[in-house]
Short mmCIF file of C-alpha atoms and ligand atoms in Angstrom, two decimals:
data_model
loop_
_atom_site.label_atom_id
_atom_site.label_comp_id
_atom_site.label_asym_id
_atom_site.label_seq_id
_atom_site.Cartn_x
_atom_site.Cartn_y
_atom_site.Cartn_z
CA MET A 1 -32.83 -19.84 10.02
CA ARG A 2 -29.69 -18.95 8.14
CA SER A 3 -27.66 -18.60 11.33
CA ILE A 4 -28.88 -21.99 12.57
CA LEU A 5 -27.73 -23.51 9.29
CA CYS A 6 -24.37 -21.75 9.61
CA ASP A 7 -23.99 -23.05 13.16
CA ILE A 8 -24.71 -26.60 12.05
CA LEU A 9 -22.33 -26.34 9.09
CA SER A 10 -19.54 -24.82 11.16
CA ALA A 11 -19.93 -27.60 13.70
CA VAL A 12 -19.59 -30.25 11.00
CA LEU A 13 -17.13 -28.78 8.53
CA PRO A 14 -13.62 -27.79 9.62
CA ARG A 15 -13.06 -24.06 9.29
CA ARG A 16 -9.98 -23.27 7.26
CA CYS A 17 -7.39 -20.50 7.33
CA SER A 18 -8.18 -17.90 4.64
CA ALA A 19 -4.48 -17.57 3.87
CA CYS A 20 -3.01 -21.11 3.88
CA GLY A 21 -6.09 -23.36 3.95
CA THR A 22 -5.13 -25.44 6.99
CA PRO A 23 -7.92 -26.28 9.46
CA LEU A 24 -8.32 -23.73 12.25
CA ASP A 25 -8.45 -24.51 15.92
CA ALA A 26 -11.25 -23.28 18.17
CA LYS A 27 -9.48 -20.03 19.07
CA GLU A 28 -8.61 -19.02 15.50
CA ARG A 29 -11.39 -17.20 13.67
CA PHE A 30 -10.33 -16.59 10.06
CA TRP A 31 -6.59 -17.21 9.81
CA CYS A 32 -4.09 -19.36 11.66
CA ILE A 33 -1.47 -18.09 14.07
CA SER A 34 1.38 -19.29 11.83
CA CYS A 35 0.08 -17.18 8.94
CA ALA A 36 -0.22 -14.09 11.10
CA PHE A 37 3.49 -14.53 11.87
CA ILE A 38 4.67 -14.81 8.27
CA TRP A 39 2.65 -11.95 6.78
CA THR A 40 5.16 -9.27 5.83
CA ARG A 41 4.41 -5.74 6.94
CA HIS A 42 4.64 -2.93 4.44
CA VAL A 43 7.28 -0.39 5.43
CA GLN A 44 7.93 1.69 2.29
CA PRO A 45 6.23 5.09 2.14
CA GLY A 46 3.13 4.56 0.02
CA LEU A 47 3.22 8.17 -1.08
CA LEU A 48 6.27 7.67 -3.32
CA ARG A 49 4.07 6.49 -6.19
CA PHE A 50 2.37 9.90 -6.28
CA GLU A 51 5.67 11.75 -6.69
CA GLY A 52 4.61 14.57 -4.40
CA ARG A 53 1.27 15.14 -6.13
CA LEU A 54 -2.13 15.30 -4.39
CA ASN A 55 -0.88 16.50 -1.01
CA TRP A 56 -1.89 13.46 1.08
CA ALA A 57 -1.99 14.17 4.82
CA HIS A 58 -1.20 10.56 5.74
CA SER A 59 -0.88 7.13 4.18
CA TRP A 60 -0.47 3.67 5.60
CA SER A 61 -0.58 0.13 4.19
CA TRP A 62 -0.48 -2.98 6.33
CA LEU A 63 0.80 -5.94 4.29
CA ASN A 64 3.24 -6.32 1.40
CA LEU A 65 1.25 -8.78 -0.69
CA ARG A 66 4.40 -10.72 -1.62
CA ASN A 67 3.93 -14.27 -0.41
CA PRO A 68 1.24 -16.72 -1.62
CA GLU A 69 -0.54 -16.72 1.74
CA GLU A 70 -1.07 -12.97 1.61
CA LYS A 71 -2.38 -13.20 -1.95
CA ALA A 72 -4.74 -16.02 -0.96
CA LEU A 73 -6.00 -13.91 1.93
CA VAL A 74 -6.84 -10.96 -0.32
CA HIS A 75 -8.48 -13.30 -2.83
CA ASP A 76 -10.64 -14.77 -0.07
CA LEU A 77 -11.54 -11.27 1.12
CA LYS A 78 -12.83 -10.38 -2.35
CA TYR A 79 -14.27 -13.62 -3.63
CA GLY A 80 -14.65 -15.95 -0.63
CA GLY A 81 -18.20 -14.84 0.11
CA ASN A 82 -17.28 -14.19 3.73
CA PRO A 83 -17.88 -10.52 4.60
CA LEU A 84 -16.91 -11.07 8.26
CA LEU A 85 -13.34 -11.82 7.16
CA GLY A 86 -13.10 -8.18 6.00
CA VAL A 87 -14.34 -6.88 9.34
CA GLU A 88 -11.78 -8.98 11.20
CA LEU A 89 -8.97 -7.85 8.87
CA GLY A 90 -10.08 -4.23 9.33
CA ARG A 91 -9.79 -4.70 13.08
CA ALA A 92 -6.37 -6.37 12.85
CA MET A 93 -4.91 -3.65 10.64
CA ALA A 94 -6.38 -0.87 12.79
CA MET A 95 -4.86 -2.40 15.94
CA GLU A 96 -1.39 -2.25 14.40
CA TRP A 97 -1.99 1.24 13.03
CA LEU A 98 -3.02 2.40 16.51
CA GLU A 99 0.18 0.96 17.97
CA GLU A 100 2.23 2.90 15.43
CA ARG A 101 0.10 5.97 16.00
CA THR A 102 1.60 6.39 19.44
CA LEU A 103 4.84 7.20 17.63
CA GLY A 104 3.53 10.64 16.78
CA GLN A 105 0.46 10.52 14.61
CA THR A 106 -2.39 12.66 15.81
CA MET A 107 -5.33 11.20 13.89
CA HIS A 108 -8.26 10.18 16.01
CA SER A 109 -11.97 9.60 16.00
CA GLU A 110 -12.87 12.88 14.35
CA TRP A 111 -11.55 11.65 11.05
CA SER A 112 -14.07 9.83 8.83
CA LEU A 113 -13.52 6.70 6.77
CA VAL A 114 -14.48 6.69 3.10
CA PRO A 115 -14.59 3.14 1.66
CA VAL A 116 -13.79 2.83 -2.05
CA PRO A 117 -17.13 1.83 -3.62
CA LEU A 118 -17.53 -1.13 -5.92
CA HIS A 119 -19.52 -0.78 -9.10
CA PRO A 120 -23.14 -1.56 -8.03
CA ARG A 121 -23.39 -4.54 -10.38
CA ARG A 122 -20.22 -6.07 -8.99
CA GLN A 123 -21.35 -5.47 -5.43
CA ARG A 124 -24.68 -7.17 -6.09
CA LYS A 125 -22.85 -10.19 -7.47
CA ARG A 126 -20.36 -10.33 -4.61
CA GLY A 127 -22.92 -9.52 -1.92
CA TYR A 128 -20.65 -7.03 -0.14
CA ASN A 129 -17.96 -4.43 -0.70
CA GLN A 130 -14.69 -5.59 0.84
CA SER A 131 -13.54 -1.99 1.44
CA MET A 132 -16.71 -1.30 3.43
CA GLN A 133 -16.08 -4.46 5.49
CA LEU A 134 -12.53 -3.29 6.25
CA ALA A 135 -13.95 0.11 7.21
CA LEU A 136 -16.43 -1.54 9.61
CA GLY A 137 -13.61 -3.33 11.43
CA TRP A 138 -11.37 -0.27 11.41
CA SER A 139 -14.14 1.92 12.84
CA GLN A 140 -14.79 -0.55 15.67
CA CYS A 141 -11.20 -0.09 16.87
CA THR A 142 -10.79 3.65 16.25
CA ASP A 143 -14.31 5.06 16.81
CA MET A 144 -14.01 6.77 13.42
CA THR A 145 -17.31 7.13 11.60
CA ILE A 146 -17.87 5.65 8.15
CA ALA A 147 -18.86 8.21 5.53
CA PRO A 148 -19.79 6.68 2.15
CA LEU A 149 -19.09 9.94 0.36
CA CYS A 150 -18.31 8.52 -3.09
CA ILE A 151 -20.27 6.52 -5.62
CA ARG A 152 -18.86 4.62 -8.59
CA SER A 153 -20.75 5.57 -11.67
CA GLU A 154 -19.00 3.58 -14.39
CA ALA A 155 -17.91 -0.02 -14.63
CA GLY A 156 -14.37 1.15 -15.31
CA ARG A 157 -13.72 -1.29 -18.12
CA SER A 158 -13.54 1.46 -20.72
CA PHE A 159 -10.73 3.03 -18.69
CA THR A 160 -8.32 0.17 -18.91
CA ARG A 161 -6.93 1.20 -22.28
CA TYR A 162 -5.71 4.49 -20.79
CA ASN A 163 -2.76 4.91 -18.45
CA ARG A 164 -3.18 6.86 -15.23
CA SER A 165 -2.14 10.29 -16.49
CA GLN A 166 -4.34 9.91 -19.57
CA ARG A 167 -7.30 9.02 -17.39
CA VAL A 168 -6.73 11.96 -15.09
CA ALA A 169 -6.27 14.27 -18.05
CA ARG A 170 -9.57 13.08 -19.49
CA GLY A 171 -11.30 14.05 -16.29
CA ASN A 172 -13.08 10.77 -16.70
CA ASN A 173 -13.35 9.88 -13.07
CA PRO A 174 -15.33 6.70 -12.28
CA PHE A 175 -15.99 8.12 -8.79
CA SER A 176 -18.14 11.08 -7.91
CA TRP A 177 -19.42 12.76 -4.77
CA ASN A 178 -22.39 10.94 -3.26
CA GLU A 179 -25.09 13.62 -3.19
CA SER A 180 -27.32 11.48 -0.96
CA ALA A 181 -24.68 10.95 1.75
CA SER A 182 -25.28 12.65 5.10
CA PRO A 183 -23.40 15.94 5.32
CA LEU A 184 -20.14 15.89 7.28
CA THR A 185 -20.31 17.31 10.80
CA PRO A 186 -18.35 20.51 11.53
CA SER A 187 -16.10 18.49 13.83
CA THR A 188 -14.79 16.36 10.94
CA GLN A 189 -11.05 16.93 10.76
CA GLY A 190 -10.13 14.80 7.78
CA LEU A 191 -11.15 11.96 5.48
CA ILE A 192 -9.38 8.61 5.20
CA ILE A 193 -9.99 6.61 2.04
CA ILE A 194 -9.87 2.89 2.84
CA ASP A 195 -9.26 0.16 0.25
CA ASP A 196 -8.05 -3.43 0.05
CA VAL A 197 -5.02 -3.14 -2.25
CA VAL A 198 -3.11 -0.21 -3.73
CA THR A 199 -1.16 -1.00 -6.90
CA THR A 200 -0.54 1.92 -9.26
CA GLY A 201 -2.48 4.36 -7.11
CA SER A 202 -4.92 5.27 -9.88
CA THR A 203 -8.00 4.33 -7.81
CA LEU A 204 -6.81 6.46 -4.92
CA GLU A 205 -6.01 9.31 -7.27
CA SER A 206 -9.54 9.18 -8.71
CA MET A 207 -11.06 9.00 -5.22
CA HIS A 208 -8.93 11.98 -4.20
CA GLY A 209 -10.30 13.92 -7.16
CA ALA A 210 -13.92 13.05 -6.36
CA LEU A 211 -13.59 14.00 -2.68
CA ARG A 212 -11.60 17.14 -3.39
CA SER A 213 -14.50 18.49 -5.45
CA GLN A 214 -16.43 18.99 -2.18
CA TRP A 215 -13.95 18.61 0.68
CA PRO A 216 -11.10 21.12 1.07
CA GLY A 217 -9.60 19.58 4.24
CA PRO A 218 -6.98 16.88 4.83
CA LEU A 219 -7.18 13.63 2.85
CA ALA A 220 -5.42 10.38 3.74
CA PHE A 221 -5.54 6.73 2.73
CA VAL A 222 -5.07 3.35 4.38
CA THR A 223 -5.01 -0.01 2.61
CA LEU A 224 -4.89 -3.63 3.66
CA ALA A 225 -1.98 -4.26 1.28
CA ASP A 226 0.46 -2.49 -1.03
CA ALA A 227 1.18 -4.47 -4.18
CA ALA A 228 3.88 -2.18 -5.60
CA ARG A 229 7.08 -3.85 -6.79
ZN1 ZN B 301 -2.79 -20.07 7.76
#
C-alpha cells in the first residue's frame, strides 16, 4: 500500500536534488549531475587530527563539506526522511574508494563494516540510522559484511561540556561492545567504522575505544565527509 502511494506521489510531484533542490530528470535518482560535478573531494589525510594516536590501519573521507550543496546533502541524509539516499551515497562513495584502491590498498571483502550507532531514541524519531544506510550501500559495492558491533548507551548530551581529551580521560565512552552481535568469523581481517561526517574525531576515537576492548586486529574508518577546517 505504501509503495503504491509512493509511486503515485513520485509520478505527480517532481523529485528534487538532495543537494541543490532543482527538479531531477528521469535518470537522476537523488542528486543532479551538476551537483555531482561540483562536490569537492577530500584529499587531506584524515589521520592528522589524531596526531599519531590510535594506530588506524586506514582512513578515507569522500567529500569536503565546504560548499552549501554538500551541506544540504548531509542535512537531507540525516533529516530528510529518505533512507534510500544514504544507500545511494554509500554506493557512490564506495565506487570512488574502489577506484583509488587499485592504487595500492589491499582491503577487500574480508573486512567488516561497523556503522556508528545512533542513540536509540534518536533513531526511533528519525526512522533510520544514516551510518547504517551508508554501510548498506558500501557493502553492496564491496561485498564487505556489516557488523553492528557497537551500541550507544548514553544520549551524549552530558558529554558536551567536556573536550575530547577530558572525555577520553573520564573513560566515559558513549559506545560499548554489542554483546548480542554475532561473533566475527575467523576470516575477518579488519573492521572499518563508517560514519557520515568526521569533525573533531571524538566519535571515531570513542568507537575505536569500544571496539578495541574486544578486537585486537586492524581498525580503519571511512566517512561520507570531513568537516575539518
Ligand atoms: Zn543538484
